[in-house]
Structures are given as C-alpha cells and as structure tokens.
Coordinates of C-alpha atoms and ligand atoms in Angstrom, one line a residue:
M1091 CA 0.2 -0.2 0.1
V1092 CA 1.7 3.1 -1.2
P1093 CA 0.2 6.5 0.1
V1094 CA -0.7 9.4 -2.2
I1095 CA -0.2 12.9 0.4
L1096 CA -1.9 15.8 -1.0
D1097 CA -1.3 18.7 1.9
N1098 CA -2.0 22.1 2.0
L1099 CA 0.7 22.5 4.6
T1100 CA -1.4 25.6 6.7
T1101 CA -0.4 23.2 10.0
G1102 CA 0.8 19.8 8.3
R1103 CA 5.3 19.5 7.5
V1104 CA 7.2 19.3 4.6
E1105 CA 10.2 17.6 6.2
F1106 CA 7.4 14.8 7.0
V1107 CA 6.1 13.8 2.7
R1108 CA 9.9 14.5 1.6
D1109 CA 10.6 10.6 0.8
R1110 CA 6.6 10.4 0.2
I1111 CA 4.2 11.2 -3.4
F1112 CA 3.7 14.6 -2.1
Y1113 CA 0.8 16.9 -3.6
Q1114 CA 0.6 20.4 -1.3
G1115 CA -2.4 21.8 -2.4
D1116 CA -6.3 22.1 -1.1
I1117 CA -9.0 19.7 -1.0
A1118 CA -10.8 22.2 -2.8
D1119 CA -9.1 22.1 -6.1
G1120 CA -10.1 20.0 -8.9
A1121 CA -7.7 20.5 -10.9
L1122 CA -5.3 19.1 -9.0
L1123 CA -7.5 16.9 -7.3
D1124 CA -8.0 15.3 -11.2
K1125 CA -4.4 15.7 -11.9
I1126 CA -3.5 13.7 -9.0
F1127 CA -5.9 10.8 -9.9
A1128 CA -4.8 10.6 -13.1
E1129 CA -0.8 10.2 -12.4
H1130 CA -1.6 7.9 -10.0
P1131 CA -5.0 5.8 -11.6
D1132 CA -4.3 3.3 -9.5
I1133 CA -5.9 4.7 -6.1
D1134 CA -8.3 2.5 -4.9
A1135 CA -9.7 4.4 -1.8
V1136 CA -9.3 8.3 -0.1
V1137 CA -9.0 8.1 3.2
H1138 CA -9.9 11.6 4.7
A1139 CA -7.8 13.7 7.4
A1140 CA -7.5 17.3 6.6
A1141 CA -9.4 19.1 9.4
A1142 CA -8.8 21.9 11.1
I1143 CA -9.0 20.7 14.5
V1144 CA -9.1 23.4 17.5
V1145 CA -11.8 23.1 20.1
P1146 CA -11.2 26.3 20.8
E1147 CA -10.6 27.8 18.1
S1148 CA -13.5 26.9 16.9
M1149 CA -15.7 28.5 19.2
E1150 CA -14.7 32.1 18.3
Q1151 CA -14.0 30.8 14.4
P1152 CA -16.9 28.9 13.7
L1153 CA -17.5 30.5 10.0
K1154 CA -13.8 29.0 9.3
Y1155 CA -14.8 25.7 10.5
Y1156 CA -17.4 25.5 8.0
R1157 CA -15.7 26.4 5.6
E1158 CA -12.3 24.8 6.0
N1159 CA -14.2 21.1 7.4
V1160 CA -17.7 21.2 5.3
A1161 CA -17.7 23.9 2.7
K1162 CA -13.9 22.8 1.4
S1163 CA -14.9 18.8 2.1
V1164 CA -18.3 19.1 -0.3
E1165 CA -16.0 20.4 -3.3
F1166 CA -13.5 17.3 -2.2
V1167 CA -16.2 14.6 -2.1
D1168 CA -17.6 15.6 -5.9
H1169 CA -13.2 15.4 -6.9
V1170 CA -13.1 12.0 -5.4
L1171 CA -16.6 11.1 -7.6
R1172 CA -15.3 12.5 -10.4
N1173 CA -12.4 11.0 -10.5
G1174 CA -14.0 7.1 -9.9
C1175 CA -12.9 6.4 -6.6
S1176 CA -15.5 4.2 -4.7
R1177 CA -13.4 4.2 -0.9
Y1178 CA -13.4 6.8 1.5
L1179 CA -11.8 5.9 4.7
F1180 CA -12.5 9.8 7.1
S1181 CA -11.9 10.6 9.9
S1182 CA -14.2 11.9 12.1
S1183 CA -13.8 12.6 16.2
A1184 CA -15.3 10.4 19.1
S1185 CA -16.4 15.0 20.3
I1186 CA -19.8 14.5 18.6
Y1187 CA -21.0 12.1 21.3
R1188 CA -23.4 12.2 24.3
P1189 CA -21.4 10.6 27.2
G1190 CA -23.2 8.0 29.1
D1191 CA -24.3 8.1 32.7
D1192 CA -21.3 5.1 33.2
H1193 CA -19.6 7.8 30.8
S1194 CA -18.8 4.8 27.9
V1195 CA -20.8 5.3 24.8
D1196 CA -20.3 3.0 21.5
E1197 CA -21.3 3.1 17.6
S1198 CA -25.0 3.0 19.3
S1199 CA -24.9 5.8 21.6
E1200 CA -26.7 8.9 20.4
L1201 CA -24.5 12.0 19.5
E1202 CA -24.3 15.4 21.4
P1203 CA -21.8 18.6 19.3
Q1204 CA -20.9 20.7 21.7
S1205 CA -18.7 22.7 19.2
P1206 CA -18.5 24.2 16.2
Y1207 CA -15.3 21.6 15.7
A1208 CA -18.2 18.5 16.3
R1209 CA -20.5 20.5 14.5
T1210 CA -18.5 19.6 11.4
K1211 CA -17.9 16.4 12.2
V1212 CA -21.5 15.2 12.5
I1213 CA -22.6 17.5 9.3
M1214 CA -20.1 15.5 7.1
E1215 CA -21.4 12.3 8.1
Q1216 CA -24.4 13.0 7.4
M1217 CA -23.7 14.3 4.1
L1218 CA -21.0 10.7 3.7
A1219 CA -24.2 8.6 4.2
D1220 CA -26.3 11.0 2.1
C1221 CA -23.8 10.5 -1.4
A1222 CA -23.5 7.2 -0.4
R1223 CA -26.5 6.5 -0.7
A1224 CA -26.9 8.2 -3.7
Y1225 CA -23.9 7.9 -6.1
D1226 CA -21.2 4.9 -6.3
L1227 CA -19.5 5.4 -3.3
R1228 CA -19.3 2.9 -0.2
V1229 CA -17.7 5.7 3.0
L1230 CA -16.2 4.3 6.7
S1231 CA -16.4 6.8 9.1
L1232 CA -13.8 6.3 12.0
R1233 CA -14.1 8.3 15.3
Y1234 CA -10.8 8.8 16.8
F1235 CA -11.4 9.2 20.4
N1236 CA -8.1 11.4 22.3
P1237 CA -5.0 10.2 20.3
V1238 CA -1.7 10.7 21.6
G1239 CA 2.2 9.2 21.3
A1240 CA 4.3 10.1 18.1
D1241 CA 5.6 6.9 15.8
P1242 CA 7.7 4.5 17.9
K1243 CA 10.7 5.1 15.8
M1244 CA 10.4 8.4 15.9
R1245 CA 9.9 9.9 12.5
T1246 CA 6.9 11.4 12.4
G1247 CA 5.0 13.0 15.1
L1248 CA 3.0 16.3 17.1
Q1249 CA 3.7 18.6 14.5
V1250 CA 2.7 21.7 16.9
R1251 CA 5.5 23.0 19.2
Y1252 CA 3.2 24.6 21.9
P1253 CA 0.0 21.9 21.1
T1254 CA -3.6 22.6 22.7
H1255 CA -3.7 19.3 24.2
L1256 CA -3.5 17.6 27.6
L1257 CA -0.3 15.7 26.6
G1258 CA 1.1 18.4 24.5
K1259 CA 0.5 20.5 27.7
L1260 CA 1.8 18.6 30.3
V1261 CA 5.4 18.2 28.0
T1262 CA 5.8 21.5 27.4
A1263 CA 4.9 22.2 31.8
V1264 CA 7.7 20.3 32.5
E1265 CA 10.2 21.5 29.2
E1266 CA 9.4 25.5 30.3
D1267 CA 9.3 24.7 34.0
E1268 CA 5.8 26.1 33.2
E1269 CA 2.8 26.0 35.8
F1270 CA 0.1 23.1 33.7
L1271 CA -3.5 24.2 35.2
L1272 CA -6.3 21.1 34.9
T1273 CA -8.6 22.5 33.8
G1274 CA -12.3 21.1 34.2
V1275 CA -12.7 20.0 37.7
D1276 CA -16.0 19.1 38.7
W1277 CA -16.8 17.2 36.2
P1278 CA -19.9 14.0 37.0
T1279 CA -16.8 11.8 36.5
R1280 CA -14.7 9.3 39.8
D1281 CA -11.9 12.5 40.4
G1282 CA -14.2 15.4 39.0
S1283 CA -12.0 15.8 36.1
A1284 CA -12.5 14.7 32.7
I1285 CA -12.4 11.4 31.2
R1286 CA -10.8 9.9 28.1
D1287 CA -10.4 7.2 26.0
F1288 CA -5.4 8.1 25.5
I1289 CA -5.7 5.7 21.5
H1290 CA -2.2 5.5 20.5
V1291 CA -1.3 7.3 16.7
W1292 CA 0.6 3.6 16.4
D1293 CA -2.8 1.8 16.8
L1294 CA -4.7 4.5 14.9
A1295 CA -2.6 4.3 12.1
E1296 CA -2.3 0.5 12.5
A1297 CA -6.4 0.5 12.1
H1298 CA -6.2 2.3 9.0
V1299 CA -5.0 0.5 7.5
R1300 CA -6.1 -3.0 8.8
A1301 CA -9.4 -1.0 7.0
L1302 CA -8.3 -0.1 3.7
R1303 CA -7.1 -4.3 3.8
R1304 CA -11.2 -5.2 4.5
F1305 CA -11.9 -2.4 3.1
D1306 CA -14.7 -4.4 0.9
E1307 CA -15.3 -7.1 3.2
I1308 CA -16.7 -4.6 5.3
L1309 CA -18.5 -2.6 3.1
P1310 CA -19.4 -4.9 -0.2
R1311 CA -19.7 -3.2 -3.5
A1312 CA -23.2 -4.7 -4.5
G1313 CA -24.1 -3.9 -0.1
D1314 CA -27.3 -2.5 1.1
R1315 CA -25.3 -0.8 3.4
P1316 CA -22.6 2.1 1.5
Y1317 CA -21.7 3.5 5.0
E1318 CA -20.9 2.5 8.3
V1319 CA -19.7 4.2 11.3
I1320 CA -15.9 2.5 13.6
N1321 CA -14.5 3.6 17.4
L1322 CA -11.4 3.6 16.9
G1323 CA -10.1 3.4 21.1
T1324 CA -8.5 1.6 24.0
G1325 CA -11.8 0.5 25.8
S1326 CA -11.1 2.4 28.8
G1327 CA -11.6 5.2 30.6
T1328 CA -8.2 7.8 32.3
T1329 CA -9.7 10.6 33.8
V1330 CA -7.4 13.9 33.0
R1331 CA -5.8 13.2 37.0
E1332 CA -5.3 9.4 36.5
F1333 CA -3.3 10.7 33.3
V1334 CA -1.2 13.3 35.1
T1335 CA -0.2 11.2 37.5
A1336 CA 0.8 8.2 34.5
F1337 CA 3.1 11.6 33.5
Q1338 CA 4.3 12.1 36.4
A1339 CA 5.6 8.6 36.4
V1340 CA 7.2 8.7 33.1
S1341 CA 8.7 12.4 33.6
D1342 CA 11.5 12.9 35.4
K1343 CA 10.8 16.9 35.8
P1344 CA 8.9 17.8 38.5
L1345 CA 5.1 19.8 37.8
R1346 CA 3.8 22.0 39.1
V1347 CA -0.2 21.8 38.4
R1348 CA -3.0 24.6 39.3
E1349 CA -6.4 23.8 38.7
T1350 CA -8.7 26.4 37.1
G1351 CA -12.3 25.8 34.9
P1352 CA -13.2 23.9 31.8
R1353 CA -12.0 26.4 28.7
P1354 CA -14.4 26.7 26.5
G1355 CA -16.0 23.7 24.7
D1356 CA -14.5 20.8 27.1
T1357 CA -16.9 18.7 27.9
V1358 CA -16.6 15.8 30.1
G1359 CA -15.6 13.2 28.1
C1360 CA -16.3 8.9 27.3
Y1361 CA -14.1 6.5 26.5
T1362 CA -15.4 3.9 23.5
R1363 CA -16.5 0.5 23.2
T1364 CA -14.4 -1.8 21.0
E1365 CA -16.9 -4.9 19.9
R1366 CA -17.6 -3.2 16.7
A1367 CA -13.4 -3.0 15.7
R1368 CA -12.8 -6.1 17.0
E1369 CA -15.5 -7.8 15.1
M1370 CA -15.2 -5.7 11.7
L1371 CA -11.5 -4.6 11.8
G1372 CA -10.0 -7.3 14.1
W1373 CA -8.3 -4.7 15.2
T1374 CA -7.7 -3.8 18.6
A1375 CA -5.2 -0.8 20.7
R1376 CA -2.2 -2.1 21.8
F1377 CA 0.4 0.5 22.9
T1378 CA -0.5 1.6 26.5
L1379 CA -1.2 5.2 28.1
E1380 CA 3.0 5.2 29.7
D1381 CA 4.4 4.1 25.9
A1382 CA 2.6 7.0 24.7
I1383 CA 3.3 9.3 27.3
R1384 CA 7.0 8.3 26.5
H1385 CA 7.4 8.1 23.1
S1386 CA 5.4 11.8 23.2
L1387 CA 8.2 12.3 25.6
Q1388 CA 11.6 11.4 23.1
W1389 CA 10.2 13.1 20.5
S1390 CA 9.3 16.7 22.0
P1391 CA 13.6 17.1 21.7
V1392 CA 13.3 15.4 17.6
R1393 CA 11.0 17.3 16.4
D1394 CA 12.8 20.8 18.1
A1395 CA 15.8 18.9 15.7
L1396 CA 14.3 18.4 12.7
L1397 CA 11.2 20.7 12.4
R1398 CA 12.6 24.1 12.9
Ligands
NAD554 N1 -6.0 15.2 17.3 C1 -7.1 14.8 17.4 O1 -7.0 14.6 18.5 C2 -8.4 14.0 16.8 C3 -9.7 14.0 17.7 C4 -10.5 13.3 16.9 C5 -9.9 12.9 14.9 N2 -9.2 14.4 14.8 C6 -9.1 13.8 13.5 O2 -8.5 13.5 12.9 C7 -7.9 14.2 11.4 C8 -6.3 14.8 11.4 O3 -6.2 15.4 12.5 P1 -4.9 15.7 13.2 O4 -4.6 15.8 14.6 O5 -4.0 14.7 12.2 O6 -4.0 17.4 13.1 P2 -3.1 17.7 12.1 O7 -3.3 19.7 11.7 O8 -2.0 17.7 12.4 O9 -4.2 17.5 10.3 C9 -5.2 17.9 9.9 C10 -3.7 18.6 8.7 O10 -4.8 18.8 7.1 C11 -3.7 19.2 7.0 N3 -5.3 20.1 6.3 C12 -6.0 21.3 6.9 N4 -7.2 21.4 5.9 C13 -6.6 21.1 4.4 C14 -7.1 21.5 3.9 N5 -8.1 22.6 3.2 N6 -6.3 21.3 2.7 C15 -5.7 20.4 2.3 N7 -4.7 19.6 3.6 C16 -5.3 20.5 4.5 C17 -2.9 20.4 7.7 O11 -1.7 20.6 7.1 C18 -2.6 19.0 8.4 O12 -1.3 18.3 7.6 C19 -9.1 15.5 11.2 O13 -9.5 15.1 10.6 C20 -9.8 15.3 12.5 O14 -11.1 15.9 12.8 C21 -7.8 14.7 15.2

C-alpha cells in the first residue's frame, strides 16, 4: 500500500513527506485532484484526514471551521466521485457523542456535539452517508477518541511546538518549567476531572491499514450498506488526574499543577466500547498510556531538531 499525500501545509510539515509521493494543495482544488488521479490511476481509496481541529478556536471562528471542514469537503467529495474512486475513509471524532451515565459509548450512542468543530464532523458524517446512498461511494467513518504519542521509531510526531491538548501541555509544562493548568475539576466523574479514551497514534494508524485492507469485506461493493461507522479507542477511560499521575511516573522532571475551570467547548468526555472495531477490523489497541507518554517525551527534542 503506497500513500499519495495531498496537504496544503497549513499545519502539516513538509519534513514529514520528503520521502513520500506528495502534492501541496487544497482538498477543494479540483484541477489538482484531477491531476493527482491522472498521475496515479491506481488510487483505489481516499483517506480524508484534512481538517481544522482546535475546539476553542472553532468557538471563536466558527466560519473558518464550516469553510475548512464542510464547504471544502463538499468540493473534495465531488472531485473524488468525478475521478471514479469509490472507497472513502473519513476521520471523524469522539467529540460528537453525548456521554452516557457511565461515560462509555458505542457507535449507536446518541450524538450531541458541543462545539462548532464537533458539529462539522456530524454534518460531514451525514453528508457522506447521503452521498453513499446516492452515488457509487462507500464510506467508512472512523471516530477517533483521543490520539496521543508519536511514531515509536521517532520519524514523525506532533508537529506543533505548543500543542493545545493534554499530553502536549504536560510536555510543555515540564520542558519550560511552567505551571500545568488542570482545566475542569467539577465534572461528574470518579475524581471530578474529565474522562477520555487515550489512543496511541500508532494504534490508530494500524486501524487505518486494517480498514483499507478489509474495506470490501466491511462494505461490499454490491451490499445494501454503503456507509459504516467504527469507533477507534482503547476501551478504557482515563481521567485527566489519572493521566497526570501516569505522566509524573514516566517523566523524571517536577510538575507544578494548578486547578482551574473548563475551557470553552470542553466536555466531560467519554470512552468507547470496542466490539465493533474488534469484529470489523480485527483490531484492538496494543500500546499503553505509559508508552504514549514516553514516546511523546522522546519525540519533543527530535521534533525541535527536525522542524526548525
Ligand atoms: N488530534 C485529535 O485529537 C483528533 C481527534 C479526533 C479526530 N481527529 C481528526 O483527525 C484528522 C487529522 O487530525 P490531526 O490531529 O492529525 O491534525 P493535523 O492538523 O496535524 O492534520 C490535519 C492536516 O490536514 C491539513 N489540511 C487542513 N486543511 C486542509 C485543506 N483544506 N486541504 C489540504 N490539507 C489540509 C493540514 O495541513 C494538516 O497536515 C482531522 O480530521 C481531525 O479532525 C483528530
């Protein structure tokens, strides 16, 4: 399986694609998409991961999110269909779920997106399901829980110097000797902090490879179900406090923690039941939380050397 990568490099970095087939440009650029398909007629599936992804920013700039994640995606689907590609993997998100009383969800749980970012994912899922019913298109929507970690071989990892998510902020706090703000301590969980299902990025990547390999089994060409959703998580919930404790056990540097209120768009969170991923993909997560923390800490100086 050889990926052909399209990225406009708004947040992506060219250093990661130097040894790859790479086109710089926008998913909405029809002429570019036609050129890519013409130069690679053997493309037999698309993986649509491009999106703007920062929840608090989506509260401040919703139009950016509806433009980047919805309007441009409508164009992209059209370009994909015009070029005759009928297998479509979409990066969706656990942030669309309404958490249940025990904070666990599965693919049939109710949706209640809490931010413009999450709403763009729901709109996209609905749009893709409609397109799958109407056109020669089969869509697998993969709802990621909370990605953490880096490539265990340290070839790629988080590109952002000051990430906005939990593990990134912890790494920044110990590296820059800053206070770590534990945001949200009054949620209805076992210790008051939010709960998440932290999934190692390498496990996520493997799930995508499985999904591509099994695509036609999961969504047969002549089948009556052209659209499917699969949650990708570990199956167990970790609270933010538990995560901070795990981080302190792996990191040898001191951490100063200050508790504060939730950020705009924050939710109590949830973790997933994993039966469907196991059955359909033959996949379960292998890496531990400690692996992910260790890999992120190892990645940080590698990133600084690689991405100047
Ligand atoms: N990181 C998470 O916590 C998380 C959780 C659930 C789902 N997801 C989804 O996974 C996908 C990948 O997220 P990520 O964390 O790797 O973020 P990221 O910002 O690292 O990756 C997004 C990539 O898309 C590119 N891009 C954005 N808009 C584009 C456009 N219009 N045309 C071409 N390229 C464009 C960016 O340059 C970047 O390389 C997104 O769809 C995101 O919503 C992420």
